[in-house]
PDB file of C-alpha atoms in Angstrom:
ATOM      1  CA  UNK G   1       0.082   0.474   8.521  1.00  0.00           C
ATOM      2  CA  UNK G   2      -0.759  -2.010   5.422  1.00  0.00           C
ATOM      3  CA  UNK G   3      -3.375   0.487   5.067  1.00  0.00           C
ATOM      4  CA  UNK G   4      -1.053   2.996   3.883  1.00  0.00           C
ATOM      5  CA  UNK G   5       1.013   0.913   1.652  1.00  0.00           C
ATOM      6  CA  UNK G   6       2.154   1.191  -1.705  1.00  0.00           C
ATOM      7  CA  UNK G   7       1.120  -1.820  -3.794  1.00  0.00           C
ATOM      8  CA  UNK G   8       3.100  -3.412  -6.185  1.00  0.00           C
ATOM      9  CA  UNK G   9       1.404  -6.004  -8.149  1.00  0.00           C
ATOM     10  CA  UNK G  10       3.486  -8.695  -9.334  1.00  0.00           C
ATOM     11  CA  UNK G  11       2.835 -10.614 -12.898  1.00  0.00           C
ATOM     12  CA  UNK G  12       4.701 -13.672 -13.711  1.00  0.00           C
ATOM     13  CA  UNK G  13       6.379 -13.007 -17.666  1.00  0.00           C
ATOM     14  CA  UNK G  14       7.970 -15.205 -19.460  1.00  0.00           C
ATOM     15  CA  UNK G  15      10.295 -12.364 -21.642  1.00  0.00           C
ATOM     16  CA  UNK G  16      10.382  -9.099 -18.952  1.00  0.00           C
ATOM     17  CA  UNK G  17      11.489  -7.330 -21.945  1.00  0.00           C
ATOM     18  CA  UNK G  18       9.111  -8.562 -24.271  1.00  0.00           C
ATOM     19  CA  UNK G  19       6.029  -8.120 -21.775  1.00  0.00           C
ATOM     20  CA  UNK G  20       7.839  -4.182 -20.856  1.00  0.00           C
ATOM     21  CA  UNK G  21       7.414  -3.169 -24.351  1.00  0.00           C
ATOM     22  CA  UNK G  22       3.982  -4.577 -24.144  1.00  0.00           C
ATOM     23  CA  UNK G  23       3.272  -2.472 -20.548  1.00  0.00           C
ATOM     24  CA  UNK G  24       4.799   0.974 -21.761  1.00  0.00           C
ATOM     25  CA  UNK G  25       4.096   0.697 -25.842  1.00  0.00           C
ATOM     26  CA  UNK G  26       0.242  -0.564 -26.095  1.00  0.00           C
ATOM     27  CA  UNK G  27      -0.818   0.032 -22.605  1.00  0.00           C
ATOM     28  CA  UNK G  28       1.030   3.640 -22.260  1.00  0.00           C
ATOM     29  CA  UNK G  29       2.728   2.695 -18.781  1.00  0.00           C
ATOM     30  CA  UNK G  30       6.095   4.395 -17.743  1.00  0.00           C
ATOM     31  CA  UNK G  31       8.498   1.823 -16.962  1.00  0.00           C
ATOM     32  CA  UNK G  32      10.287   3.601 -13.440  1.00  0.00           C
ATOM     33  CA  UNK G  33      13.151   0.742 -13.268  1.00  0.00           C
ATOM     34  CA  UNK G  34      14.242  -3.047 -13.468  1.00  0.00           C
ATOM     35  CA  UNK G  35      15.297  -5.076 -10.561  1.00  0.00           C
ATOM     36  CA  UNK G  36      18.223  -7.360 -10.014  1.00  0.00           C
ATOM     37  CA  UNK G  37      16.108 -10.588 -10.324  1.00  0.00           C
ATOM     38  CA  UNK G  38      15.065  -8.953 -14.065  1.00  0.00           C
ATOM     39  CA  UNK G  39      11.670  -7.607 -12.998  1.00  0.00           C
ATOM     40  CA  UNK G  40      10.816  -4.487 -14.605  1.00  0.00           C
ATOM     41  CA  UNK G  41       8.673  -1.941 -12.896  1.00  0.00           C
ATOM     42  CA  UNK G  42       5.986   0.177 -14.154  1.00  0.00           C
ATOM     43  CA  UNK G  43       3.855   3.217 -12.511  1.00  0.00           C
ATOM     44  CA  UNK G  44       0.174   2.419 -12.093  1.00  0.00           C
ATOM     45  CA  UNK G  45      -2.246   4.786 -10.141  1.00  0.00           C
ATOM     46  CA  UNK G  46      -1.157   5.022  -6.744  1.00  0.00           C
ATOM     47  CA  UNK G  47       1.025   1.621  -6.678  1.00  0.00           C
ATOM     48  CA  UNK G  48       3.362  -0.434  -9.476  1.00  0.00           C
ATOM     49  CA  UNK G  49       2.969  -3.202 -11.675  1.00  0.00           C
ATOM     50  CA  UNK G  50       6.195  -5.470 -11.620  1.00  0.00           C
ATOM     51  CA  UNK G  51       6.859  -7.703 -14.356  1.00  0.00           C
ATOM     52  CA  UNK G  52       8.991 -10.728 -12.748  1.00  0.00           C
ATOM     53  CA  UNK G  53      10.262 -13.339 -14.835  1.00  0.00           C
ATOM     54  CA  UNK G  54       9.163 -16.847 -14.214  1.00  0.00           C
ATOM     55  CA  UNK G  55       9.027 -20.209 -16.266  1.00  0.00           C
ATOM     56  CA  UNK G  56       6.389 -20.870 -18.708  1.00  0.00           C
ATOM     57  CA  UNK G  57       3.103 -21.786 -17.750  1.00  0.00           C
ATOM     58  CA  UNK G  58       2.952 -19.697 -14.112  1.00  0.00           C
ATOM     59  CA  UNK G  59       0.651 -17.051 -15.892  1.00  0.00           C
ATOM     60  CA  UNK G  60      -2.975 -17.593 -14.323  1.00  0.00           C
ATOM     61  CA  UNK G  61      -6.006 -18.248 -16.614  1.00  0.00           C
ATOM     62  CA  UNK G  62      -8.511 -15.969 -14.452  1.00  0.00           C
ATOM     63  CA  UNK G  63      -7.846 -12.076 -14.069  1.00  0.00           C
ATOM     64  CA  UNK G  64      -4.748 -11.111 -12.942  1.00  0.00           C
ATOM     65  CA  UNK G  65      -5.055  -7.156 -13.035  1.00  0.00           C
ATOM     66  CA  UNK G  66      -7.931  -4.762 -13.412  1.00  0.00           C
ATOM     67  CA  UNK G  67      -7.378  -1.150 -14.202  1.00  0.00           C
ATOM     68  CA  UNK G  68     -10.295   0.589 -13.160  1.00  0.00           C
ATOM     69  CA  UNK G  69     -11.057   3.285 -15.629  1.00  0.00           C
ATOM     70  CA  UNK G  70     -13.552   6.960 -16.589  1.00  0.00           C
ATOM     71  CA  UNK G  71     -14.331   5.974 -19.747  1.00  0.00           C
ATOM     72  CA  UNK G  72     -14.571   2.273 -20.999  1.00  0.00           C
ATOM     73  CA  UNK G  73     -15.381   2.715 -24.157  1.00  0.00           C
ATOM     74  CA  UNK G  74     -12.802   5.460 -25.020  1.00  0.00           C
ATOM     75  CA  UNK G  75      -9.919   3.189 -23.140  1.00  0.00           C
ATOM     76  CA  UNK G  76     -11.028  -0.132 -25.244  1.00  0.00           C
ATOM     77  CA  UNK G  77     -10.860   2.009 -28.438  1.00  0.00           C
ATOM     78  CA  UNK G  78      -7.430   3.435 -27.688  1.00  0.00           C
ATOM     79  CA  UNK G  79      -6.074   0.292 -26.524  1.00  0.00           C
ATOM     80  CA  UNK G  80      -7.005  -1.004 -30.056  1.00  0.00           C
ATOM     81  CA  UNK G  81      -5.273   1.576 -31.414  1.00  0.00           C
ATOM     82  CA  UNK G  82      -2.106   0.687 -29.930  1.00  0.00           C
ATOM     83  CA  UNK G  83      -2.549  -3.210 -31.415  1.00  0.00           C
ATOM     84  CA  UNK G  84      -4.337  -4.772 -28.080  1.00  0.00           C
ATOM     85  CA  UNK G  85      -6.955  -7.578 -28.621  1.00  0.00           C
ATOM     86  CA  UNK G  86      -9.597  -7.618 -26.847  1.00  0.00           C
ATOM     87  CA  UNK G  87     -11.533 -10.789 -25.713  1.00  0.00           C
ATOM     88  CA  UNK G  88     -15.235 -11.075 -27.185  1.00  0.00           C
ATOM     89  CA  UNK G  89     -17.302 -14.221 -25.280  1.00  0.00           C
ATOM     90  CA  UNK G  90     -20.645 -15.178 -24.006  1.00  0.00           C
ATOM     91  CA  UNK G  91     -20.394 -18.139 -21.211  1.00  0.00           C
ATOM     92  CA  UNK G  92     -21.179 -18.594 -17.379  1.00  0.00           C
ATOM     93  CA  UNK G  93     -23.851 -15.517 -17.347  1.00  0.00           C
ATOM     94  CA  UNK G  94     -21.511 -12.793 -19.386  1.00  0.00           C
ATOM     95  CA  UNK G  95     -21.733 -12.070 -22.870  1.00  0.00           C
ATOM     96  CA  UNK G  96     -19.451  -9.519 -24.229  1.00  0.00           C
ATOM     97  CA  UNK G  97     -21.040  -6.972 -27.151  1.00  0.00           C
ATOM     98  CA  UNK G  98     -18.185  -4.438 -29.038  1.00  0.00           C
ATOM     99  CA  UNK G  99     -15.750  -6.325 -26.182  1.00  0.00           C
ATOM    100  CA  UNK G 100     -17.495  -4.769 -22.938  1.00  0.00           C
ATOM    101  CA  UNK G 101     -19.473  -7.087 -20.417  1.00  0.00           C
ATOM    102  CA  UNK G 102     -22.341  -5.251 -18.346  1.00  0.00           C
ATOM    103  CA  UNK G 103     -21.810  -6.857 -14.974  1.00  0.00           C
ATOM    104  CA  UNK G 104     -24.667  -4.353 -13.476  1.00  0.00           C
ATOM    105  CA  UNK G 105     -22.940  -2.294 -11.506  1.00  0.00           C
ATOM    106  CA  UNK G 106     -19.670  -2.448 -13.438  1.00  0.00           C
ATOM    107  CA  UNK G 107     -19.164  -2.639 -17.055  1.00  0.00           C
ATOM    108  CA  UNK G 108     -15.579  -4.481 -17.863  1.00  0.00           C
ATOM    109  CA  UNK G 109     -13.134  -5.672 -20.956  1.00  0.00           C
ATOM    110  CA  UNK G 110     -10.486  -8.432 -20.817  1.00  0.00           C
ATOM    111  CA  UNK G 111      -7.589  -8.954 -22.815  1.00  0.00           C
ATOM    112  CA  UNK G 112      -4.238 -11.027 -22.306  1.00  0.00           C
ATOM    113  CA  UNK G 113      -0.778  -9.422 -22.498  1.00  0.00           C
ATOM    114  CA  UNK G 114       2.121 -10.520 -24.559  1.00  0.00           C
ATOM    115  CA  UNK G 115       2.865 -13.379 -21.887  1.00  0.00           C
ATOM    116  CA  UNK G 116      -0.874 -14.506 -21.580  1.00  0.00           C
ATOM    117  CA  UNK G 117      -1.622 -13.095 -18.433  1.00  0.00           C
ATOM    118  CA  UNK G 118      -5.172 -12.003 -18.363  1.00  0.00           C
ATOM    119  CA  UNK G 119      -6.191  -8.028 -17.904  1.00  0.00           C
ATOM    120  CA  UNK G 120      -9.422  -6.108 -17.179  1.00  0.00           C
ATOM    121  CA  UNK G 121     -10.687  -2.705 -17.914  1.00  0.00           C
ATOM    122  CA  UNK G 122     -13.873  -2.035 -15.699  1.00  0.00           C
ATOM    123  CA  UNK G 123     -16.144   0.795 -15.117  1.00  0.00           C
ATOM    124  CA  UNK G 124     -18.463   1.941 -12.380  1.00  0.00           C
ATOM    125  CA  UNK G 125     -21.388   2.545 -13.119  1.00  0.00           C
ATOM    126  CA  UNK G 126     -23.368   4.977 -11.448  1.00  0.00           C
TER     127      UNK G 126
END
């Protein structure tokens, strides 16, 4: 049953429109639609990403989304590209070098979008 779901992962925005031109423009996304409420939906892998607006301050200041990805260091270049900044840190046991953390078996990227939720790119390593 839940097994077989579709996800849809909700992020709280502040501006849906704001934070859609953010999803579709530097992350590449296709927006599919926009609810009632003023959510806006976008395709990602094999569920959705809905944008749903809420007050400010609801945004969370840990990892909200991780888009698990081939190619790290191509992605974090061509994110750049597109005007994304990437976080660059060294505390609790991570340092970041060029952006990318190597967690061992996973190497991994954060960044916040326009609304200051906080993203992840991560790798698998083999």
């Amino acid at each position: 049953m839940l097994t077989e779901s579709t996800i849809t992962t909700m992020l709280p925005v502040t501006d849906a429109e704001r934070a859609g031109r953010f999803y579709a423009d530097s992350l590449g996304l296709r927006r599919t639609s926009t609810g009632e409420d003023g959510t806006v939906y976008f395709e990602a892998g094999a569920g959705a990403i809905g944008l749903r607006p809420m007050p400010d301050g609801t945004q969370s200041e840990n990892t909200a989304l991780s888009f698990e990805v081939g190619d790290l260091d191509a992605e974090v270049r061509t994110l750049e590209g597109r005007g994304v900044r990437f976080q660059d840190f060294e505390a609790d046991g991570i340092k970041t070098v060029g952006h990318i953390a190597d967690l061992g078996k996973e190497r991994a990227a954060w960044f916040n979008d326009s609304e200051g939720n906080v993203l992840c790119l991560h790798e698998v390593v083999a």
